[in-house]
CSV table of C-alpha atoms in Angstrom, one decimal:
chain,number,residue,atom,x,y,z
G,91,MET,CA,-29.3,-0.4,13.2
G,92,ALA,CA,-27.1,-0.1,10.6
G,93,GLU,CA,-27.7,2.2,7.3
G,94,THR,CA,-28.9,0.2,4.4
G,95,ILE,CA,-26.8,1.3,1.3
G,96,ASP,CA,-29.5,1.6,-1.5
G,97,GLY,CA,-27.6,0.4,-4.9
G,98,ARG,CA,-30.8,0.9,-6.7
G,99,ALA,CA,-31.0,4.8,-5.7
G,100,LEU,CA,-27.4,5.2,-6.4
G,101,ALA,CA,-27.5,3.4,-9.8
G,102,ARG,CA,-30.3,5.7,-10.8
G,103,SER,CA,-28.3,8.8,-10.0
G,104,ILE,CA,-25.4,7.5,-12.0
G,105,ASP,CA,-27.8,6.5,-14.9
G,106,GLU,CA,-29.0,10.3,-14.7
G,107,GLN,CA,-25.4,11.5,-15.1
G,108,THR,CA,-24.7,9.2,-17.8
G,109,LYS,CA,-27.7,10.1,-19.8
G,110,ALA,CA,-26.7,13.9,-19.8
G,111,GLU,CA,-23.2,13.0,-20.9
G,112,VAL,CA,-24.7,10.9,-23.6
G,113,GLU,CA,-26.8,13.8,-24.8
G,114,ALA,CA,-23.8,16.3,-24.5
G,115,LEU,CA,-21.8,14.2,-26.7
G,116,VAL,CA,-24.6,14.1,-29.4
G,117,ALA,CA,-25.0,17.7,-29.1
G,118,ALA,CA,-21.5,18.2,-29.7
G,119,GLY,CA,-21.6,16.3,-32.9
G,120,HIS,CA,-20.2,12.9,-31.8
G,121,ASN,CA,-21.8,9.7,-32.4
G,122,ARG,CA,-24.1,8.4,-30.1
G,123,PRO,CA,-22.5,6.3,-27.7
G,124,GLY,CA,-23.0,2.5,-28.7
G,125,LEU,CA,-22.6,-0.8,-26.6
G,126,THR,CA,-22.5,-4.0,-28.4
G,127,VAL,CA,-23.2,-7.2,-26.4
G,128,ILE,CA,-22.2,-10.6,-27.8
G,129,LEU,CA,-24.0,-13.7,-26.5
G,130,VAL,CA,-22.9,-17.2,-27.4
G,131,GLY,CA,-25.1,-20.1,-26.6
G,132,ASP,CA,-28.6,-20.2,-24.8
G,133,ASP,CA,-27.8,-19.9,-21.2
G,134,PRO,CA,-31.1,-18.6,-19.5
G,135,ALA,CA,-29.2,-16.4,-17.1
G,136,SER,CA,-26.9,-14.9,-19.5
G,137,ASP,CA,-30.0,-14.3,-21.7
G,138,VAL,CA,-31.7,-12.4,-18.8
G,139,TYR,CA,-28.5,-10.2,-18.0
G,140,VAL,CA,-28.2,-9.3,-21.7
G,141,ARG,CA,-31.9,-8.2,-21.9
G,142,HIS,CA,-31.4,-6.0,-18.8
G,143,LYS,CA,-28.2,-4.5,-20.3
G,144,VAL,CA,-30.1,-3.6,-23.5
G,145,LYS,CA,-33.0,-2.1,-21.6
G,146,ALA,CA,-30.5,0.0,-19.6
G,147,CYS,CA,-28.9,1.3,-22.8
G,148,ASP,CA,-32.4,2.4,-24.0
G,149,ARG,CA,-32.9,4.4,-20.6
G,150,VAL,CA,-29.8,6.4,-20.9
G,151,GLY,CA,-30.0,7.0,-24.7
G,152,MET,CA,-27.2,5.1,-25.7
G,153,ARG,CA,-27.3,2.8,-28.9
G,154,SER,CA,-27.2,-0.9,-28.3
G,155,THR,CA,-26.8,-4.0,-30.7
G,156,GLU,CA,-26.8,-7.7,-29.8
G,157,HIS,CA,-25.1,-10.5,-31.6
G,158,ARG,CA,-26.9,-13.6,-30.5
G,159,LEU,CA,-24.7,-16.7,-31.5
G,160,PRO,CA,-25.4,-20.5,-31.5
G,161,ALA,CA,-23.5,-22.7,-28.9
G,162,SER,CA,-21.8,-24.1,-32.0
G,163,THR,CA,-20.0,-21.0,-32.8
G,164,THR,CA,-16.2,-21.7,-33.2
G,165,GLN,CA,-13.8,-19.7,-31.5
G,166,GLU,CA,-12.5,-18.4,-34.8
G,167,GLU,CA,-16.0,-17.3,-35.8
G,168,LEU,CA,-16.3,-15.5,-32.5
G,169,LEU,CA,-12.8,-13.7,-32.7
G,170,ALA,CA,-13.6,-12.6,-36.2
G,171,LEU,CA,-16.9,-11.0,-35.4
G,172,ILE,CA,-15.0,-9.1,-32.2
G,173,ASP,CA,-12.4,-8.1,-34.8
G,174,ARG,CA,-15.2,-6.4,-37.1
G,175,VAL,CA,-16.9,-4.9,-33.9
G,176,ASN,CA,-13.6,-3.4,-32.9
G,177,ALA,CA,-13.3,-1.6,-36.3
G,178,SER,CA,-16.9,0.0,-36.0
G,179,GLU,CA,-16.8,3.8,-35.3
G,180,HIS,CA,-20.4,3.2,-34.2
G,181,VAL,CA,-19.4,1.0,-31.3
G,182,HIS,CA,-17.5,2.3,-28.1
G,183,GLY,CA,-18.1,-0.4,-25.8
G,184,ILE,CA,-17.9,-4.3,-26.5
G,185,LEU,CA,-19.3,-7.0,-23.9
G,186,VAL,CA,-18.9,-10.6,-24.3
G,187,GLN,CA,-21.3,-12.3,-22.0
G,188,VAL,CA,-19.9,-15.4,-19.9
G,189,PRO,CA,-20.1,-18.2,-19.4
G,190,LEU,CA,-19.0,-19.3,-22.9
G,191,PRO,CA,-19.2,-22.7,-24.4
G,192,GLY,CA,-16.5,-24.7,-23.1
G,193,HIS,CA,-14.8,-25.1,-26.6
G,194,ILE,CA,-14.0,-21.4,-26.5
G,195,ASP,CA,-11.1,-20.0,-24.7
G,196,GLU,CA,-12.6,-17.1,-22.5
G,197,ARG,CA,-9.0,-15.5,-22.0
G,198,ALA,CA,-8.2,-15.5,-25.9
G,199,VAL,CA,-11.7,-13.7,-26.3
G,200,ILE,CA,-10.9,-11.1,-23.9
G,201,ASP,CA,-7.5,-10.4,-25.2
G,202,ALA,CA,-9.2,-9.9,-28.7
G,203,ILE,CA,-11.5,-6.9,-27.5
G,204,ASP,CA,-9.9,-3.4,-28.3
G,205,PRO,CA,-8.9,-2.3,-24.7
G,206,ALA,CA,-10.2,1.0,-25.5
G,207,LYS,CA,-13.7,-0.6,-25.9
G,208,ASP,CA,-13.2,-3.2,-23.1
G,209,VAL,CA,-16.2,-1.8,-21.0
G,210,ASP,CA,-15.9,-4.9,-18.6
G,211,GLY,CA,-12.3,-3.9,-17.7
G,212,PHE,CA,-11.0,-7.4,-18.0
G,213,HIS,CA,-8.4,-6.8,-20.8
G,214,PRO,CA,-4.7,-7.1,-19.5
G,215,VAL,CA,-4.2,-3.5,-20.6
G,216,ASN,CA,-7.0,-2.1,-18.4
G,217,VAL,CA,-6.1,-4.4,-15.7
G,218,GLY,CA,-2.4,-3.3,-15.9
G,219,ARG,CA,-3.4,0.5,-15.9
G,220,LEU,CA,-5.6,-0.3,-12.8
G,221,SER,CA,-2.7,-1.7,-11.0
G,222,THR,CA,-0.3,1.2,-11.8
G,223,GLY,CA,-2.8,3.8,-11.4
G,224,THR,CA,-2.5,5.1,-14.9
G,225,GLY,CA,-6.3,5.2,-16.0
G,226,GLY,CA,-7.9,2.5,-18.1
G,227,ILE,CA,-11.3,1.3,-17.6
G,228,TRP,CA,-12.4,0.0,-14.3
G,229,PRO,CA,-14.2,-3.3,-14.0
G,230,CYS,CA,-17.9,-2.7,-13.2
G,231,THR,CA,-18.7,-4.5,-10.1
G,232,PRO,CA,-15.8,-3.6,-8.2
G,233,HIS,CA,-16.0,0.2,-9.3
G,234,GLY,CA,-19.9,-0.1,-8.1
G,235,CYS,CA,-18.6,-1.4,-4.8
G,236,ILE,CA,-16.3,1.6,-4.4
G,237,LYS,CA,-19.1,3.9,-5.4
G,238,LEU,CA,-21.4,2.4,-2.7
G,239,LEU,CA,-18.6,2.8,-0.1
G,240,GLN,CA,-18.0,6.5,-0.9
G,241,SER,CA,-21.7,7.1,-0.7
G,242,VAL,CA,-21.4,6.6,3.1
G,243,GLU,CA,-17.7,7.5,3.5
G,244,PRO,CA,-16.3,9.8,0.9
G,245,ASP,CA,-12.6,9.8,2.6
G,246,VAL,CA,-11.3,6.4,3.2
G,247,GLU,CA,-7.9,7.0,3.4
G,248,GLY,CA,-6.1,5.3,6.2
G,249,LEU,CA,-8.8,2.9,6.8
G,250,ASP,CA,-8.3,-0.8,7.4
G,251,ALA,CA,-10.1,-2.9,4.7
G,252,LEU,CA,-10.6,-6.6,4.3
G,253,VAL,CA,-11.5,-8.1,0.9
G,254,ILE,CA,-12.8,-11.7,1.2
G,255,GLY,CA,-12.3,-13.2,-2.3
G,256,ARG,CA,-9.5,-13.2,-4.7
G,257,SER,CA,-11.0,-13.5,-8.0
G,258,ASN,CA,-9.8,-11.6,-10.9
G,259,ILE,CA,-13.5,-10.4,-11.5
G,260,VAL,CA,-14.0,-8.7,-8.2
G,261,GLY,CA,-11.3,-9.6,-5.3
G,262,LYS,CA,-8.1,-8.4,-6.8
G,263,PRO,CA,-9.5,-5.2,-8.6
G,264,VAL,CA,-11.4,-4.0,-5.5
G,265,ALA,CA,-8.3,-4.4,-3.5
G,266,MET,CA,-6.3,-2.5,-6.2
G,267,MET,CA,-9.0,0.3,-6.1
G,268,LEU,CA,-9.1,0.4,-2.1
G,269,THR,CA,-5.4,0.7,-2.1
G,270,ALA,CA,-5.4,3.5,-4.7
G,271,LEU,CA,-7.7,5.3,-2.3
G,272,GLY,CA,-5.3,5.1,0.4
G,273,CYS,CA,-6.8,2.2,2.5
G,274,THR,CA,-4.5,-0.5,4.2
G,275,VAL,CA,-6.0,-3.5,2.4
G,276,THR,CA,-5.7,-7.2,3.2
G,277,ILE,CA,-7.0,-9.9,0.7
G,278,ALA,CA,-8.2,-13.0,2.3
G,279,HIS,CA,-10.3,-15.9,1.2
G,280,SER,CA,-12.4,-18.7,2.7
G,281,LYS,CA,-9.2,-20.7,3.6
G,282,THR,CA,-7.4,-17.7,5.5
G,283,ARG,CA,-6.5,-18.7,8.8
G,284,ASP,CA,-8.4,-17.0,11.6
G,285,LEU,CA,-10.6,-15.2,9.1
G,286,PRO,CA,-13.1,-13.9,11.6
G,287,GLY,CA,-10.4,-12.5,13.8
G,288,LYS,CA,-9.2,-10.5,10.7
G,289,ALA,CA,-12.5,-9.2,9.8
G,290,ARG,CA,-13.1,-8.0,13.4
G,291,GLN,CA,-10.2,-5.6,12.6
G,292,ALA,CA,-11.4,-4.2,9.6
G,293,ASP,CA,-13.1,-0.8,9.2
G,294,ILE,CA,-14.3,-1.9,5.7
G,295,ILE,CA,-15.3,-5.4,4.7
G,296,VAL,CA,-16.0,-6.4,1.0
G,297,ALA,CA,-17.4,-9.9,0.9
G,298,ALA,CA,-17.0,-11.5,-2.6
G,299,THR,CA,-16.6,-15.4,-2.0
G,300,GLY,CA,-20.0,-16.8,-3.4
G,301,ILE,CA,-20.5,-18.6,0.1
G,302,PRO,CA,-24.2,-17.8,1.4
G,303,GLU,CA,-23.9,-15.9,4.7
G,304,MET,CA,-20.4,-16.8,5.5
G,305,VAL,CA,-19.7,-13.5,7.3
G,306,LYS,CA,-21.6,-13.8,10.6
G,307,GLY,CA,-22.5,-11.0,13.0
G,308,ASP,CA,-19.6,-11.7,15.3
G,309,TRP,CA,-16.9,-11.1,12.5
G,310,VAL,CA,-18.1,-7.6,12.1
G,311,LYS,CA,-16.9,-4.6,14.5
G,312,GLU,CA,-19.5,-2.0,15.5
G,313,GLY,CA,-19.2,0.8,12.9
G,314,ALA,CA,-17.7,-0.9,10.1
G,315,ILE,CA,-18.9,-0.6,6.5
G,316,VAL,CA,-19.8,-3.9,5.0
G,317,ILE,CA,-20.1,-4.2,1.2
G,318,ASP,CA,-21.6,-7.6,0.0
G,319,VAL,CA,-21.0,-8.7,-3.6
G,320,GLY,CA,-22.4,-12.3,-3.1
G,321,ILE,CA,-25.6,-13.6,-4.3
G,322,THR,CA,-26.9,-17.0,-4.1
G,323,ARG,CA,-30.4,-18.5,-4.2
G,324,ILE,CA,-31.1,-20.9,-1.3
G,325,GLU,CA,-34.2,-22.6,0.2
G,326,GLY,CA,-35.5,-20.7,3.1
G,327,LYS,CA,-37.0,-22.0,6.5
G,328,ASP,CA,-40.6,-21.8,4.9
G,329,GLY,CA,-39.3,-24.0,2.0
G,330,LYS,CA,-39.5,-21.1,-0.6
G,331,ASP,CA,-36.2,-19.7,-2.4
G,332,ARG,CA,-34.6,-16.5,-1.4
G,333,LEU,CA,-31.6,-14.4,-2.2
G,334,VAL,CA,-28.8,-14.0,0.2
G,335,GLY,CA,-25.4,-12.7,0.0
G,336,ASP,CA,-22.1,-13.5,1.5
G,337,VAL,CA,-23.2,-11.7,4.8
G,338,ALA,CA,-25.7,-12.5,7.4
G,339,PHE,CA,-27.5,-9.4,6.8
G,340,GLU,CA,-29.7,-9.3,10.0
G,341,GLU,CA,-26.7,-10.3,12.2
G,342,VAL,CA,-24.8,-7.2,11.2
G,343,GLN,CA,-27.0,-4.5,12.0
G,344,HIS,CA,-24.4,-3.2,14.5
G,345,ALA,CA,-22.3,-2.2,11.4
G,346,ARG,CA,-22.4,1.5,10.2
G,347,ALA,CA,-23.6,0.7,6.9
G,348,VAL,CA,-24.3,-2.5,4.8
G,349,THR,CA,-25.3,-3.2,1.5
G,350,PRO,CA,-28.4,-5.3,1.0
G,351,VAL,CA,-29.0,-8.5,-1.2
G,352,PRO,CA,-30.8,-7.9,-3.6
G,353,GLY,CA,-30.7,-4.1,-4.1
G,354,GLY,CA,-27.1,-3.4,-3.4
G,355,VAL,CA,-24.3,-4.2,-5.7
G,356,GLY,CA,-26.0,-5.8,-8.4
G,357,PRO,CA,-27.8,-2.6,-9.8
G,358,MET,CA,-24.5,-0.8,-9.8
G,359,THR,CA,-22.8,-3.3,-11.9
G,360,ILE,CA,-24.9,-2.3,-15.0
G,361,ALA,CA,-24.8,1.5,-14.0
G,362,MET,CA,-21.0,1.4,-14.3
G,363,LEU,CA,-21.1,-0.7,-17.4
G,364,LEU,CA,-23.0,2.3,-18.9
G,365,ALA,CA,-20.8,4.8,-17.5
G,366,ASN,CA,-17.8,2.9,-18.9
G,367,THR,CA,-19.3,2.9,-22.4
G,368,VAL,CA,-19.6,6.7,-22.1
G,369,GLN,CA,-16.0,7.1,-20.8
G,370,ALA,CA,-14.9,5.0,-23.7
G,371,ALA,CA,-16.7,7.2,-26.3
G,372,LEU,CA,-15.1,10.3,-24.7
G,373,SER,CA,-11.9,8.8,-25.0
G,374,GLY,CA,-12.3,7.6,-28.7
């Protein structure tokens, strides 16, 4: 039976460390670290995410501010707001919730955020620093994946890692992080030839395609570590909806360890967002 990697427990541990760092900064006379979240439009899922992030700030003693803008907000108005928040000494982290309305260029919005306050780690400066190993702010979900992996195997140098997914948000950055840790990394995707065969060679699999239960049991060799980034709501055999990942969880119990869905990568994303905000405050 595979070890289930408890993302909720690890996230709580990271939050405790973040809270201690926040209080140490305040005790040293610095401004309390602050995160600003900008939400444009009324996407229900985005609203839930924003509320979770604000509550998380409260848990660790961090200041949070919200800017909720109508879907009719122009790109120029949004960029002007970002410019004002960039200049605020009380704001150390800026997060613009996606998706954005179709008339707004997401790339232009990301580029407008001060790289030192880009706690999502998506700005080209932070992406470049990650790729060259020169610091910067690491993106939250990929960094959470690495923390989960290292909670099982602290030293991954020399291991073969397969990243299934090539997105700018998860696949590419997690591959760069694994490379920096000394893994031999293969980046694959849903169209990769003989993907099951490549997966069977991997000591570490990070699945981030968004295809429900794509990674089957016979794709995973005994003793591998599996990090499942996907989360999709599907209808179960009983007619009720359930959340599943990119990995057929019950089929991979011969692995050394695997993250569950939910309760694996998801909680780590917010924990790393808060940790990134403190990192930004320490650097500012």
